[in-house]
Tab-separated table of C-alpha atoms in Angstrom:
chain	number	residue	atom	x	y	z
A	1	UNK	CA	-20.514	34.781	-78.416
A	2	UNK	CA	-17.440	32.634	-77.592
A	3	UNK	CA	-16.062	32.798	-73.914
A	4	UNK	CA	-13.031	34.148	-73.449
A	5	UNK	CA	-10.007	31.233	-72.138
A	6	UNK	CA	-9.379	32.913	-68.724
A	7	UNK	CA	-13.469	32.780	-67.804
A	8	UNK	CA	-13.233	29.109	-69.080
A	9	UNK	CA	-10.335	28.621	-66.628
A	10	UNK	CA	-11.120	30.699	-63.727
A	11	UNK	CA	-14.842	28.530	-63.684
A	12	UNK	CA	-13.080	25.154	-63.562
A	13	UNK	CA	-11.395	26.609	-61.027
A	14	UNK	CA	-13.976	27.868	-58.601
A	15	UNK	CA	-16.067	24.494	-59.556
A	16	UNK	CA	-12.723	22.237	-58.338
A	17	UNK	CA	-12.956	24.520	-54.969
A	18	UNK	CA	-16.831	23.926	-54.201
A	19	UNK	CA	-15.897	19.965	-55.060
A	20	UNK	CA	-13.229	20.191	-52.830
A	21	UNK	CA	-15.198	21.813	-49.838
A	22	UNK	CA	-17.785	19.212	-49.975
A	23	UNK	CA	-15.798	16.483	-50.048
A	24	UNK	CA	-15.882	14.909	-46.209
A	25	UNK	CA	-12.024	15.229	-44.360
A	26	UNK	CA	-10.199	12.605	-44.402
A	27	UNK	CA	-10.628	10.145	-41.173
A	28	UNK	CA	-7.268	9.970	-39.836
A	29	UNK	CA	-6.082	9.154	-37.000
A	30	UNK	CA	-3.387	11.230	-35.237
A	31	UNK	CA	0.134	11.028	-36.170
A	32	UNK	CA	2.948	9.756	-34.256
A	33	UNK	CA	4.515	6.492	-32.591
A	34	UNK	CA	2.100	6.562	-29.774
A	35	UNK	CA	-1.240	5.826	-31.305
A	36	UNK	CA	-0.181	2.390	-32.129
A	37	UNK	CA	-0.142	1.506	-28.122
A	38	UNK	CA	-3.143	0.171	-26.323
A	39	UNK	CA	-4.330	2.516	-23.550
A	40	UNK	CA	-1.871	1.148	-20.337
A	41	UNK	CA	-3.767	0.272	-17.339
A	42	UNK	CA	-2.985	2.868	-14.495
A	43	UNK	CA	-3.775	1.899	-10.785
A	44	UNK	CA	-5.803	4.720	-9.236
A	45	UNK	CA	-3.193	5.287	-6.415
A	46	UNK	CA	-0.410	5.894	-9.198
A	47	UNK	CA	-2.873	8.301	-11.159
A	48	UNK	CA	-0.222	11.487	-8.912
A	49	UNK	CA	3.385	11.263	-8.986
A	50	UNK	CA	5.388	12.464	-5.761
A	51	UNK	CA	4.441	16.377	-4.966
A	52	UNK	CA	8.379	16.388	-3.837
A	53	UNK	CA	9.092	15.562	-7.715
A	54	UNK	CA	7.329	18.028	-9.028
A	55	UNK	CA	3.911	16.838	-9.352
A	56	UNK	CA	1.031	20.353	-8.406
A	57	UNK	CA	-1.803	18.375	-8.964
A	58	UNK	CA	-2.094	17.378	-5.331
A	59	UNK	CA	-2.288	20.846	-3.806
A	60	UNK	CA	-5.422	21.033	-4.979
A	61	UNK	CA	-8.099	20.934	-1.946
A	62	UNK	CA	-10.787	18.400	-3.637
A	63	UNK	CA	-8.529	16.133	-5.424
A	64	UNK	CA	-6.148	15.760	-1.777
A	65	UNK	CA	-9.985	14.902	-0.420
A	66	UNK	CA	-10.417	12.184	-3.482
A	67	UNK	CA	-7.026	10.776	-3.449
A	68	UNK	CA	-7.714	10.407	0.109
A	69	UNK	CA	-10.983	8.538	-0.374
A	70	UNK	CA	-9.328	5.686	-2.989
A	71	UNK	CA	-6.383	5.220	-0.354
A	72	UNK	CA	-8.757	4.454	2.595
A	73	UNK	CA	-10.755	2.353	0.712
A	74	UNK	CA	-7.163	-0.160	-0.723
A	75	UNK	CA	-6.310	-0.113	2.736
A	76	UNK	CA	-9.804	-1.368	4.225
A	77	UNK	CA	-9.757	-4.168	1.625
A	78	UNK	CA	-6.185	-5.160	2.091
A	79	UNK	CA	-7.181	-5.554	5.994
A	80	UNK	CA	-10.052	-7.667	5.121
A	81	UNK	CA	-8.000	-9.880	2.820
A	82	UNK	CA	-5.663	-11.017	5.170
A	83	UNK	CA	-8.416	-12.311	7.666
A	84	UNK	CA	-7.556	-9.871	10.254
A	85	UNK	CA	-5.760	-10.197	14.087
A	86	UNK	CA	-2.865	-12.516	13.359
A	87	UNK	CA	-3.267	-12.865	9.629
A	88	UNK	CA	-3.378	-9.209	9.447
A	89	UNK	CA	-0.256	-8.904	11.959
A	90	UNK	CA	1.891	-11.295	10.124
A	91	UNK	CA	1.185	-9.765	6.533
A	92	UNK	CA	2.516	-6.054	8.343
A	93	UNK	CA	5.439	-8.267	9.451
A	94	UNK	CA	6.345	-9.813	6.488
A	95	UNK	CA	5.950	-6.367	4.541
A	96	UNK	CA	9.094	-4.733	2.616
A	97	UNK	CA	8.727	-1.688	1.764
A	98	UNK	CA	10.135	-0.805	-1.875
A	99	UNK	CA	9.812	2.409	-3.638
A	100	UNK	CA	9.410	1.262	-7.131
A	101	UNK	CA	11.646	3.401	-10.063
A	102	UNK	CA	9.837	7.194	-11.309
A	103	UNK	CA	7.633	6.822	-14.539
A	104	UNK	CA	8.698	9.075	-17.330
A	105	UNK	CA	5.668	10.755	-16.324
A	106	UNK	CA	7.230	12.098	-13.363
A	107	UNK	CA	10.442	13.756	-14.930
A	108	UNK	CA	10.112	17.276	-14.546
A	109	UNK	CA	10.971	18.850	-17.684
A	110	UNK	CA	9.950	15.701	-19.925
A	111	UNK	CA	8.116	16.856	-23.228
A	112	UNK	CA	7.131	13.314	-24.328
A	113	UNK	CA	3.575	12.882	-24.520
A	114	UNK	CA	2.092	10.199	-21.938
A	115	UNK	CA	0.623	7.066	-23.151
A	116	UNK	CA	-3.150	6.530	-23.256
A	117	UNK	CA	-4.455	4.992	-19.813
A	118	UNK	CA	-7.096	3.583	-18.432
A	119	UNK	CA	-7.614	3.469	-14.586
A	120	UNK	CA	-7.963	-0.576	-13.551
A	121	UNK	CA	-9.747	-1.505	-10.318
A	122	UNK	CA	-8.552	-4.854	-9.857
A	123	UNK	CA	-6.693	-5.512	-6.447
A	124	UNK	CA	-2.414	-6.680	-7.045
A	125	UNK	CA	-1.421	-8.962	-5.046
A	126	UNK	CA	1.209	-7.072	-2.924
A	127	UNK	CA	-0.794	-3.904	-2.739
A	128	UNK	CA	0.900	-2.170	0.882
A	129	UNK	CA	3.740	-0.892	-0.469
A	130	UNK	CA	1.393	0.706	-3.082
A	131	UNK	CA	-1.355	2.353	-0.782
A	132	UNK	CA	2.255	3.693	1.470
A	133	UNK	CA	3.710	5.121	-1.519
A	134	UNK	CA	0.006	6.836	-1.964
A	135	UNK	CA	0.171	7.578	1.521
A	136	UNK	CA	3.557	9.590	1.482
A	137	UNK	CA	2.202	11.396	-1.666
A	138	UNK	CA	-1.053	12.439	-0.169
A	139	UNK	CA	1.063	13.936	3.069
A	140	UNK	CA	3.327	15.684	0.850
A	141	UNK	CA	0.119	17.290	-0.877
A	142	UNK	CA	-1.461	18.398	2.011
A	143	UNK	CA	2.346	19.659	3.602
A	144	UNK	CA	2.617	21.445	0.043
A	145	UNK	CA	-0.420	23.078	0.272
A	146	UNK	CA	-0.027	24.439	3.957
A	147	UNK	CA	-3.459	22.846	5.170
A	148	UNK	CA	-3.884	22.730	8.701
A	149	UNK	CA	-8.265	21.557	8.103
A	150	UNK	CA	-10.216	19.058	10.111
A	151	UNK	CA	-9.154	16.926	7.066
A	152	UNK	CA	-5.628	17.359	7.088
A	153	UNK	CA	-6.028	16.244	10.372
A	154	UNK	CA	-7.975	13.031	10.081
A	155	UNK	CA	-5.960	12.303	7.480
A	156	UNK	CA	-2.417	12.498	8.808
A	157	UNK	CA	-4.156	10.566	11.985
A	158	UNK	CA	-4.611	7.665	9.679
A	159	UNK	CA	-1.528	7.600	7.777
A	160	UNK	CA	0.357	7.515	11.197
A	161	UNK	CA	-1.942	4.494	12.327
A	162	UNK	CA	-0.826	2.930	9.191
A	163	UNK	CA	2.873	3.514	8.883
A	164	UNK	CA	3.496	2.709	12.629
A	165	UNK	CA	1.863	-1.087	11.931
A	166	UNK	CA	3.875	-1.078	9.070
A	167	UNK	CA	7.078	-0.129	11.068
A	168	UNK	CA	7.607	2.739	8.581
A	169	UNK	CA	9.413	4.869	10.541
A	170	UNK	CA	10.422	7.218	7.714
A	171	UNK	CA	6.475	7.994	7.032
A	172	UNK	CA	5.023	8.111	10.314
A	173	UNK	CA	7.677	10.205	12.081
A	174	UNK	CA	7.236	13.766	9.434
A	175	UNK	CA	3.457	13.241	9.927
A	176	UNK	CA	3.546	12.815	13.714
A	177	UNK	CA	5.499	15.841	13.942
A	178	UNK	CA	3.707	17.943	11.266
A	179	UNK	CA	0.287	16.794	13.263
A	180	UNK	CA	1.317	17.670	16.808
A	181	UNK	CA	3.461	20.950	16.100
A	182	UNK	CA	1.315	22.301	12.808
A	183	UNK	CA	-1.707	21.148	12.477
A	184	UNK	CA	-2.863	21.013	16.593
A	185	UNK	CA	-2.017	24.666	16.812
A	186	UNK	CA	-4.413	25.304	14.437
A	187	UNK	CA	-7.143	22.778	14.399
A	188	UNK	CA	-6.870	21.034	18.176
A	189	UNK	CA	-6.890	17.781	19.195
A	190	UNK	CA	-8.885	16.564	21.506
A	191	UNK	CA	-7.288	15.689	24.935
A	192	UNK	CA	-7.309	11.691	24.879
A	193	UNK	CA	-5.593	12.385	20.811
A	194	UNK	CA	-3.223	14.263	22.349
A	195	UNK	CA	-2.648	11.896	24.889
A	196	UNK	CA	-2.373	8.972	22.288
A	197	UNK	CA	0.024	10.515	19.797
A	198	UNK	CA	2.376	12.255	22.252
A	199	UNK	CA	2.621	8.830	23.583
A	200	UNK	CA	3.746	7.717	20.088
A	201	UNK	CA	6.062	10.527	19.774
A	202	UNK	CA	8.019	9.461	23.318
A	203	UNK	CA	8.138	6.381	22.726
A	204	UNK	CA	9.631	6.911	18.935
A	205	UNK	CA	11.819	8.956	20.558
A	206	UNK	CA	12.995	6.365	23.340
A	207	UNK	CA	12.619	2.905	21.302
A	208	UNK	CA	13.669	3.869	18.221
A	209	UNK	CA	16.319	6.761	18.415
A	210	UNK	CA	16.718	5.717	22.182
A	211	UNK	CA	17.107	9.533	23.109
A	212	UNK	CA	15.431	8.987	26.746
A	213	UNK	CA	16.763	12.771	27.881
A	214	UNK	CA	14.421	13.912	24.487
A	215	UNK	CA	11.356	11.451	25.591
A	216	UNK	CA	11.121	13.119	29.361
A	217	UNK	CA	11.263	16.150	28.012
A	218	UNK	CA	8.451	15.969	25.488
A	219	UNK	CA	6.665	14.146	28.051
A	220	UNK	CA	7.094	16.988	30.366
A	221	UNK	CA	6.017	19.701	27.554
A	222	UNK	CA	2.822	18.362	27.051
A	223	UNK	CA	2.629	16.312	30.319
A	224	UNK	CA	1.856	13.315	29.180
A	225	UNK	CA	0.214	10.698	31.762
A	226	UNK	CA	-0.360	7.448	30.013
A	227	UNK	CA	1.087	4.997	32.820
A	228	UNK	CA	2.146	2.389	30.397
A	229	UNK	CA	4.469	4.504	28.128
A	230	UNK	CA	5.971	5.652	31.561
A	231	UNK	CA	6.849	2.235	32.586
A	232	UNK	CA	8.038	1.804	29.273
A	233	UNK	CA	10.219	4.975	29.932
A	234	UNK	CA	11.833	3.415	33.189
A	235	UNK	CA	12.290	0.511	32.255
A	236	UNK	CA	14.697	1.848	29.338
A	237	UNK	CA	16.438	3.534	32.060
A	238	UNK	CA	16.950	0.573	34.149
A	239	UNK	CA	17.408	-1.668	31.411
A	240	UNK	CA	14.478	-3.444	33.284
A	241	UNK	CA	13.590	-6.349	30.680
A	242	UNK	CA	11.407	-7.712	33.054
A	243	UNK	CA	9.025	-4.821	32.972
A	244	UNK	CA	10.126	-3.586	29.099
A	245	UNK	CA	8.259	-7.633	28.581
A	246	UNK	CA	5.387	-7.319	30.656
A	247	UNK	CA	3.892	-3.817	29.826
A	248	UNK	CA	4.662	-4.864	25.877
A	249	UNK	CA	2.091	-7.524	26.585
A	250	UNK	CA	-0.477	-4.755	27.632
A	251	UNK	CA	-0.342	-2.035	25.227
A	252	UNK	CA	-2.239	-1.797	22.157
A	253	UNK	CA	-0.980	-2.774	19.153
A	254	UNK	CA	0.534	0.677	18.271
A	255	UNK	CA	2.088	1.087	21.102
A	256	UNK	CA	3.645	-2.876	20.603
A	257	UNK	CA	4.867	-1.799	16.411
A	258	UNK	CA	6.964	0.948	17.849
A	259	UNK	CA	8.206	-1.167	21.139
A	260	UNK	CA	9.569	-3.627	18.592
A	261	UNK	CA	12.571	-1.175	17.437
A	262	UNK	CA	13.630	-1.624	20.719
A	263	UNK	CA	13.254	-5.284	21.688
A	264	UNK	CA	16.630	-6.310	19.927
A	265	UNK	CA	18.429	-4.163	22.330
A	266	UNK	CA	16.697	-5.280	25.249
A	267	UNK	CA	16.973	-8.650	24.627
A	268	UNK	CA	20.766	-8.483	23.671
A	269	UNK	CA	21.137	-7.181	27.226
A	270	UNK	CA	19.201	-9.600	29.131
A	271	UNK	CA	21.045	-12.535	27.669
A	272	UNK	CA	24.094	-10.885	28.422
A	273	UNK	CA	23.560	-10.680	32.010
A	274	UNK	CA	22.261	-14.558	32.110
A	275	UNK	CA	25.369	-15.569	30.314
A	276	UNK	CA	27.667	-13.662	32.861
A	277	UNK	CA	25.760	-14.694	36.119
A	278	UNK	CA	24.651	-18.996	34.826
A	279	UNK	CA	26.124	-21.477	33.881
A	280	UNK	CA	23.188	-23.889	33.640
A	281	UNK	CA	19.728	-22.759	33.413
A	282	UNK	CA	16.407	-24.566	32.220
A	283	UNK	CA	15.222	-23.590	28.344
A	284	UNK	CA	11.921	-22.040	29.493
A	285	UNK	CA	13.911	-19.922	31.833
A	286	UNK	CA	16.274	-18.237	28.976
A	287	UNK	CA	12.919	-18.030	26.776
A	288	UNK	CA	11.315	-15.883	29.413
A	289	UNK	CA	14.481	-13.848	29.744
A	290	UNK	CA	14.633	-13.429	26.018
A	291	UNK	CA	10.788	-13.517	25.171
A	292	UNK	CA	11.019	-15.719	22.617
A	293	UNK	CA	10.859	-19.362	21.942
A	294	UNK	CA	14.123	-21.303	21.674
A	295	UNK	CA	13.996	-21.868	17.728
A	296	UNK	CA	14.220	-17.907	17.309
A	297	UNK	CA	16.817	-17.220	19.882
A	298	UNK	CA	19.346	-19.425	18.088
A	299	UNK	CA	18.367	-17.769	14.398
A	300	UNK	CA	19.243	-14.966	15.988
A	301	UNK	CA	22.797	-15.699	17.223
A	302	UNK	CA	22.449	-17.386	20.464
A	303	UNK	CA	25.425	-19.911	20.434
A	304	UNK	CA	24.353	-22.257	24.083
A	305	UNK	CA	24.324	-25.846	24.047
A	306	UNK	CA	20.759	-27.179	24.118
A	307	UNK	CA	20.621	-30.928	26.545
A	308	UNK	CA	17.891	-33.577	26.128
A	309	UNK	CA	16.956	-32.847	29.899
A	310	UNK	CA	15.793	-29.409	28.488
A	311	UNK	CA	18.718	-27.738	30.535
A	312	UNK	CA	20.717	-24.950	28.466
A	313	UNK	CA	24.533	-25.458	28.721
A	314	UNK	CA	25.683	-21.566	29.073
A	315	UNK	CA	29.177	-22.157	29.850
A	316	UNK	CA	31.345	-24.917	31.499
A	317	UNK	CA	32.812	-24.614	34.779
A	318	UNK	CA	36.695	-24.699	34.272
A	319	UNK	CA	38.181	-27.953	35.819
A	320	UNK	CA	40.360	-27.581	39.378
């Protein structure tokens, strides 16, 4: 009995569907420009963009703790790299602080996928302004996410340390005021932290922004008792370089990083008044005056004519 056509046609049909159903898929890769890249290596500090750009992933609790964790340990290792005490003193001196350009990642609103990455552990050479950038990201996480912990307050504690070494004012003065007027309400400090960072906060205040009426007053709100800051206070007052020289020589070096903003000023004004009151005077005399050697005064400005005796020629007494 002969099949009819449509049988024959309908069986090569269903037998080209079984065939095709067991035939393995096609290995391809996925489409699009971006699989042709290698994965780009991503330092672990730039794995978050800037919670004040848009980037949520920082308000979370356990990855602020993390993030945290990878910062302390870059900034431990860049300390030990530079030998420590003067080493470490001159590579917070010599430190410029650049905020390198956003990442497409961190456009809001960009719909282009990311490129593959790979997190590197390998130290770059000129990692500070790195670990601050991470810094000022991790502060902005934990300000985003309204935590007032124990943690948010050991870490804000270090990032001050940090930024005030690294003279960056712009970083340590939010935190110092988010720590002493958010989080201490909350979660306390003890009474020698309170102590220390108040004294930061006055003498921000009076070095820096040179707002003495501002200082006292803080000082008097949370009376504040370290001697040294107080002398520091005076001697702003009194324009007492003498003093402002000697108690910079005794602080710690915290206290000394945020002293500096003012030792321009203080300087300007002590050579002033030995210019309007000498007319000779021996070198080591104007160094003391200015607390600096000789070499540095004249870089920065100081015009007096220099004798082999070792006198300094201020000005010339006008002829009779």
């Amino acid at each position: 009995m002969s099949r009819h056509p449509n049988e024959k046609s309908s069986s090569y049909s269903a037998q080209g569907i079984s065939n095709a159903s067991a035939r393995p898929p096609a290995r391809r890769g996925p489409s699009g420009a971006w699989s042709r890249f290698r994965p780009a290596v991503i330092d672990p500090l730039d794995i978050y963009g800037l919670p004040s750009k848009g980037e949520t992933r920082l308000h979370d609790y356990k990855a602020q703790e993390a993030y945290y964790t990878k910062i302390v340990e870059r900034y431990m290792k860049f300390c030990a790299s530079t030998g420590g005490g003067d080493g470490l003193g001159k590579a917070f001196a010599d430190l410029k602080i650049t905020t390198p350009p956003p990442r497409p990642t961190d456009v809001a609103g960009d719909a282009r996928p990311g490129l593959p990455h790979r997190v590197s552990n390998t130290e770059r050479p000129n990692d500070m302004p790195t670990i601050l950038l991470a810094m000022r990201k991790l502060r902005e996480g934990v300000l985003g996410s309204r935590r007032r912990d124990q943690f948010a307050q050991r870490a804000y504690m270090f990032i001050i340390h940090a930024c005030i070494l690294t003279k960056s004012w712009e970083s340590y003065q939010p935190a110092l005021l988010y720590l002493l007027y958010s989080i201490h309400p909350r979660t306390p400090l003890s009474a020698p932290e309170v102590q220390e960072f108040i004294g930061y906060h006055i003498l921000d205040l009076s070095c820096r922004q040179y707002e003495l009426g501002e200082a006292f007053a803080v000082k008097r709100e949370f009376r504040h008792r370290d001697r040294k800051v107080n002398v520091v206070l005076r001697s702003l007052v009194h324009d007492d370089w003498v003093r402002f020289w000697r108690t910079r020589r005794a602080v710690d070096g915290y206290q000394r990083a945020i002293m500096e903003f003012a030792t321009e000023r203080i300087r300007l004004h002590a050579l002033k008044c030995v210019g309007k009151s000498y007319l000779i005077v021996e070198k080591s005399f104007v160094e003391r005056t200015g607390d600096a050697r000789w070499e540095e005064l004249v870089q920065g400005g100081v015009g007096w004519q220099l004798q082999e005796t070792g006198n300094v020629v201020i000005r010339k007494p006008k002829p009779k």
